[in-house]
Coordinates of C-alpha atoms in Angstrom, one line a residue:
X1 CA -6.0 12.4 -6.5
X2 CA -8.0 10.5 -9.2
X3 CA -6.6 10.5 -13.0
X4 CA -9.1 9.3 -15.5
X5 CA -12.9 9.2 -16.2
X6 CA -13.6 5.5 -16.8
X7 CA -14.9 2.6 -14.9
X8 CA -11.8 2.2 -12.9
X9 CA -11.3 5.9 -12.3
X10 CA -15.1 6.0 -10.7
X11 CA -14.3 3.5 -8.2
X12 CA -12.4 6.0 -6.0
X13 CA -14.7 8.9 -6.1
X14 CA -15.8 9.6 -2.6
X15 CA -12.7 7.9 -1.2
X16 CA -9.8 9.7 -3.0
X17 CA -6.5 10.3 -0.7
X18 CA -4.4 13.3 -1.1
X19 CA -1.4 11.3 -0.9
X20 CA -2.2 8.9 -3.5
X21 CA -2.4 9.1 -7.5
X22 CA -4.9 6.6 -8.8
X23 CA -3.9 6.7 -12.4
X24 CA -6.8 5.0 -14.6
X25 CA -6.7 7.2 -17.5
X26 CA -5.3 6.4 -20.9
X27 CA -5.5 3.4 -23.7
X28 CA -8.2 0.7 -22.6
X29 CA -8.8 -0.7 -26.0
X30 CA -6.8 -3.9 -26.8
X31 CA -7.1 -3.4 -30.4
X32 CA -5.8 0.5 -30.3
X33 CA -3.2 1.2 -33.0
X34 CA -2.9 4.9 -33.3
X35 CA 0.3 6.1 -32.1
X36 CA -1.1 9.4 -30.7
X37 CA -3.4 7.5 -28.3
X38 CA -0.4 5.7 -26.9
X39 CA 1.8 8.9 -26.7
X40 CA -1.2 10.8 -25.0
X41 CA -1.0 8.2 -21.9
X42 CA 2.7 8.4 -21.8
X43 CA 2.9 11.9 -21.9
X44 CA 0.0 12.2 -19.1
X45 CA 2.0 9.6 -16.9
X46 CA 5.1 11.6 -17.1
X47 CA 3.5 14.7 -16.1
X48 CA 1.4 13.2 -13.5
X49 CA 4.8 12.0 -11.9
X50 CA 6.7 14.8 -12.4
X51 CA 4.1 17.0 -10.7
X52 CA 3.4 14.7 -7.8
X53 CA 6.9 13.4 -6.7
X54 CA 5.7 12.9 -3.1
X55 CA 2.8 10.7 -3.9
X56 CA 2.1 7.1 -4.2
X57 CA 1.5 6.2 -7.8
X58 CA -1.0 3.6 -8.6
X59 CA -1.4 2.4 -12.0
X60 CA -3.9 0.0 -13.4
X61 CA -2.4 -1.8 -16.0
X62 CA -4.0 -5.1 -17.6
X63 CA -3.5 -8.8 -17.5
X64 CA -3.9 -8.6 -21.4
X65 CA 0.0 -9.0 -20.9
X66 CA -0.4 -12.7 -20.4
X67 CA -2.4 -13.3 -23.2
X68 CA 0.0 -14.9 -25.9
X69 CA -2.3 -14.1 -28.7
X70 CA -1.4 -10.3 -27.9
X71 CA 2.0 -10.4 -26.6
X72 CA 3.4 -8.4 -29.7
X73 CA 0.5 -6.2 -29.9
X74 CA 1.1 -2.4 -29.9
X75 CA -1.5 -2.2 -26.7
X76 CA 0.6 -4.9 -24.7
X77 CA 4.0 -3.5 -25.6
X78 CA 2.9 0.0 -24.5
X79 CA 1.6 -1.2 -21.1
X80 CA 4.8 -2.7 -20.4
X81 CA 6.4 0.2 -21.4
X82 CA 4.5 2.6 -19.0
X83 CA 4.8 0.1 -16.4
X84 CA 8.8 0.5 -16.6
X85 CA 8.5 4.2 -17.1
X86 CA 6.4 4.1 -13.4
X87 CA 9.0 1.8 -12.0
X88 CA 12.0 3.8 -13.1
X89 CA 10.6 7.1 -12.0
X90 CA 8.5 6.6 -8.9
X91 CA 9.7 6.5 -5.2
X92 CA 6.4 4.2 -4.2
X93 CA 4.3 3.0 -6.6
X94 CA 1.7 0.1 -6.8
X95 CA 1.0 -1.3 -10.6
X96 CA -2.2 -3.3 -10.5
X97 CA -2.7 -5.5 -13.4
X98 CA -6.5 -5.8 -13.6
X99 CA -8.7 -8.5 -15.4
X100 CA -12.2 -8.3 -16.9
X101 CA -13.5 -5.8 -14.7
X102 CA -17.4 -5.9 -14.2
X103 CA -19.5 -3.0 -12.7
X104 CA -21.7 -0.2 -13.0
X105 CA -21.6 1.4 -16.4
X106 CA -18.5 1.6 -18.4
X107 CA -18.2 1.0 -22.2
X108 CA -21.0 -1.0 -23.8
X109 CA -18.5 -3.1 -25.6
X110 CA -16.9 -4.2 -22.1
X111 CA -17.7 -8.2 -22.4
X112 CA -20.3 -8.1 -19.7
X113 CA -22.0 -5.3 -21.2
X114 CA -22.5 -6.5 -24.7
X115 CA -23.4 -10.2 -23.5
X116 CA -26.2 -8.5 -21.0
X117 CA -27.5 -6.2 -23.5
X118 CA -27.3 -8.8 -26.5
X119 CA -29.7 -11.2 -24.1
X120 CA -32.1 -8.4 -23.2
X121 CA -32.4 -7.8 -26.9
X122 CA -32.7 -11.1 -28.1
X123 CA -29.7 -11.1 -30.2
X124 CA -27.9 -14.1 -31.2
X125 CA -24.4 -14.3 -29.4
X126 CA -21.3 -15.7 -31.4
X127 CA -19.6 -17.9 -28.8
X128 CA -16.0 -19.0 -29.0
X129 CA -16.0 -22.4 -27.5
X130 CA -12.3 -22.1 -26.4
X131 CA -12.6 -18.9 -25.1
X132 CA -12.0 -18.2 -21.3
X133 CA -12.7 -14.6 -19.2
X134 CA -11.4 -13.5 -15.7
X135 CA -14.2 -11.4 -14.3
X136 CA -13.8 -9.4 -11.2
X137 CA -16.3 -7.3 -9.4
X138 CA -15.3 -3.5 -9.3
X139 CA -16.4 -3.3 -5.5
X140 CA -13.2 -6.1 -5.1
X141 CA -11.1 -3.8 -7.3
X142 CA -11.4 -0.9 -5.1
X143 CA -11.1 -3.1 -1.6
X144 CA -8.3 -4.8 -2.8
X145 CA -6.2 -1.6 -3.5
X146 CA -6.7 -0.1 -0.6
X147 CA -5.8 -3.3 1.3
X148 CA -2.5 -3.3 -0.7
X149 CA -1.9 0.4 0.2
X150 CA -2.7 0.1 3.9
X151 CA -0.6 -2.7 4.0
X152 CA 2.3 -0.8 2.6
X153 CA 2.6 -3.6 -0.4
X154 CA 4.5 -0.8 -2.5
X155 CA 6.9 -0.9 -5.7
X156 CA 5.2 -4.2 -6.8
X157 CA 3.6 -5.4 -9.6
X158 CA 0.4 -7.5 -8.6
X159 CA -2.3 -9.4 -10.5
X160 CA -5.8 -8.1 -9.6
X161 CA -8.2 -10.7 -10.8
X162 CA -10.5 -13.4 -9.4
X163 CA -9.5 -16.8 -8.4
X164 CA -10.6 -18.9 -11.4
X165 CA -11.4 -18.0 -15.0
X166 CA -14.9 -18.7 -16.8
X167 CA -15.3 -20.1 -20.2
X168 CA -17.9 -18.0 -22.3
X169 CA -20.4 -20.7 -22.2
X170 CA -20.3 -20.7 -18.6
X171 CA -20.9 -17.0 -18.4
X172 CA -24.1 -17.5 -20.6
X173 CA -25.4 -20.5 -18.9
X174 CA -25.5 -18.5 -15.4
X175 CA -27.0 -15.5 -17.4
X176 CA -29.7 -17.8 -18.7
X177 CA -30.4 -19.2 -15.3
X178 CA -30.1 -15.4 -13.7
X179 CA -32.7 -14.0 -16.2
X180 CA -34.6 -17.5 -16.6
X181 CA -34.1 -16.9 -20.3
X182 CA -33.0 -19.2 -23.0
X183 CA -30.1 -17.1 -24.9
X184 CA -29.7 -18.0 -28.6
X185 CA -25.9 -18.9 -29.4
X186 CA -24.0 -19.6 -32.4
X187 CA -20.8 -21.8 -31.3
X188 CA -17.6 -21.2 -33.2
X189 CA -14.8 -23.8 -32.3
X190 CA -12.0 -21.3 -31.7
X191 CA -10.9 -18.7 -29.0
X192 CA -8.3 -18.8 -26.2
X193 CA -7.5 -18.0 -22.5
X194 CA -5.0 -17.8 -20.2
X195 CA -4.2 -18.2 -16.4
X196 CA -3.6 -15.7 -13.8
X197 CA -1.6 -16.1 -10.8
X198 CA -2.9 -14.2 -7.8
X199 CA -0.8 -15.1 -5.0
X200 CA -1.0 -11.3 -3.4
X201 CA -5.0 -11.4 -3.5
X202 CA -6.4 -14.8 -3.3
X203 CA -6.5 -14.4 0.4
X204 CA -9.1 -11.9 0.1
X205 CA -11.6 -14.1 -1.9
X206 CA -11.1 -16.9 0.5
X207 CA -11.4 -14.3 3.5
X208 CA -14.7 -13.0 2.0
X209 CA -16.3 -16.4 1.0
X210 CA -15.8 -15.6 -2.5
X211 CA -14.7 -18.8 -4.0
X212 CA -17.9 -20.0 -5.6
X213 CA -17.5 -18.9 -9.2
X214 CA -21.0 -19.4 -10.1
X215 CA -22.2 -17.5 -6.9
X216 CA -19.5 -14.8 -7.7
X217 CA -21.2 -14.0 -11.1
X218 CA -24.6 -14.5 -9.7
X219 CA -23.6 -11.6 -7.3
X220 CA -22.3 -9.3 -10.2
X221 CA -25.4 -10.0 -12.1
X222 CA -27.7 -9.0 -9.1
X223 CA -25.5 -5.9 -8.3
X224 CA -25.4 -4.5 -11.8
X225 CA -27.3 -6.1 -14.1
X226 CA -30.6 -6.8 -12.6
X227 CA -33.8 -5.7 -14.8

């Protein structure tokens, strides 16, 4: 059973499982402040759990929890509360904290969608020189999720992210090489990043020879952003 209609939810269409709830609906904007949006997700989680007590509950949370600049934000506090509700209410659950998912479609304001569209439209991009982001292919999100379920890795909170972060400058340099196109940038000496520990999923990237970060991003661009 899939709950949600966004980028993450779309990954499980065609491979849904009767005994599993893939919950990928709710607040996705880290800048959200409206109480009704947070209440909507909370009520939907509680209702879905109550109606599916016998099923595995897979919840897609966020690695933004580790971002010190957002630690007291309404968004992060809400996600932590949702995680606690699931831990206290489900017999079998799997909470996956996802980094910056990159795939087909999704919100145009997602990092890679925004950058690629700006490059294609010859727009100037403001680059925060100290900012880093962790990009993960949505195909890998789906495959790792099923690996964890099949290995009965339940009642855990697991970080689902790539093995290395990218600086924004690195991302743009790779995009320039991919499109053979110079990008107009405006450098701003600001920004931040945070490390994400992935002991539960690192072996997946090693096993599948996905440890070269430049090649990894090139493959993402080829798959989702070819002209």
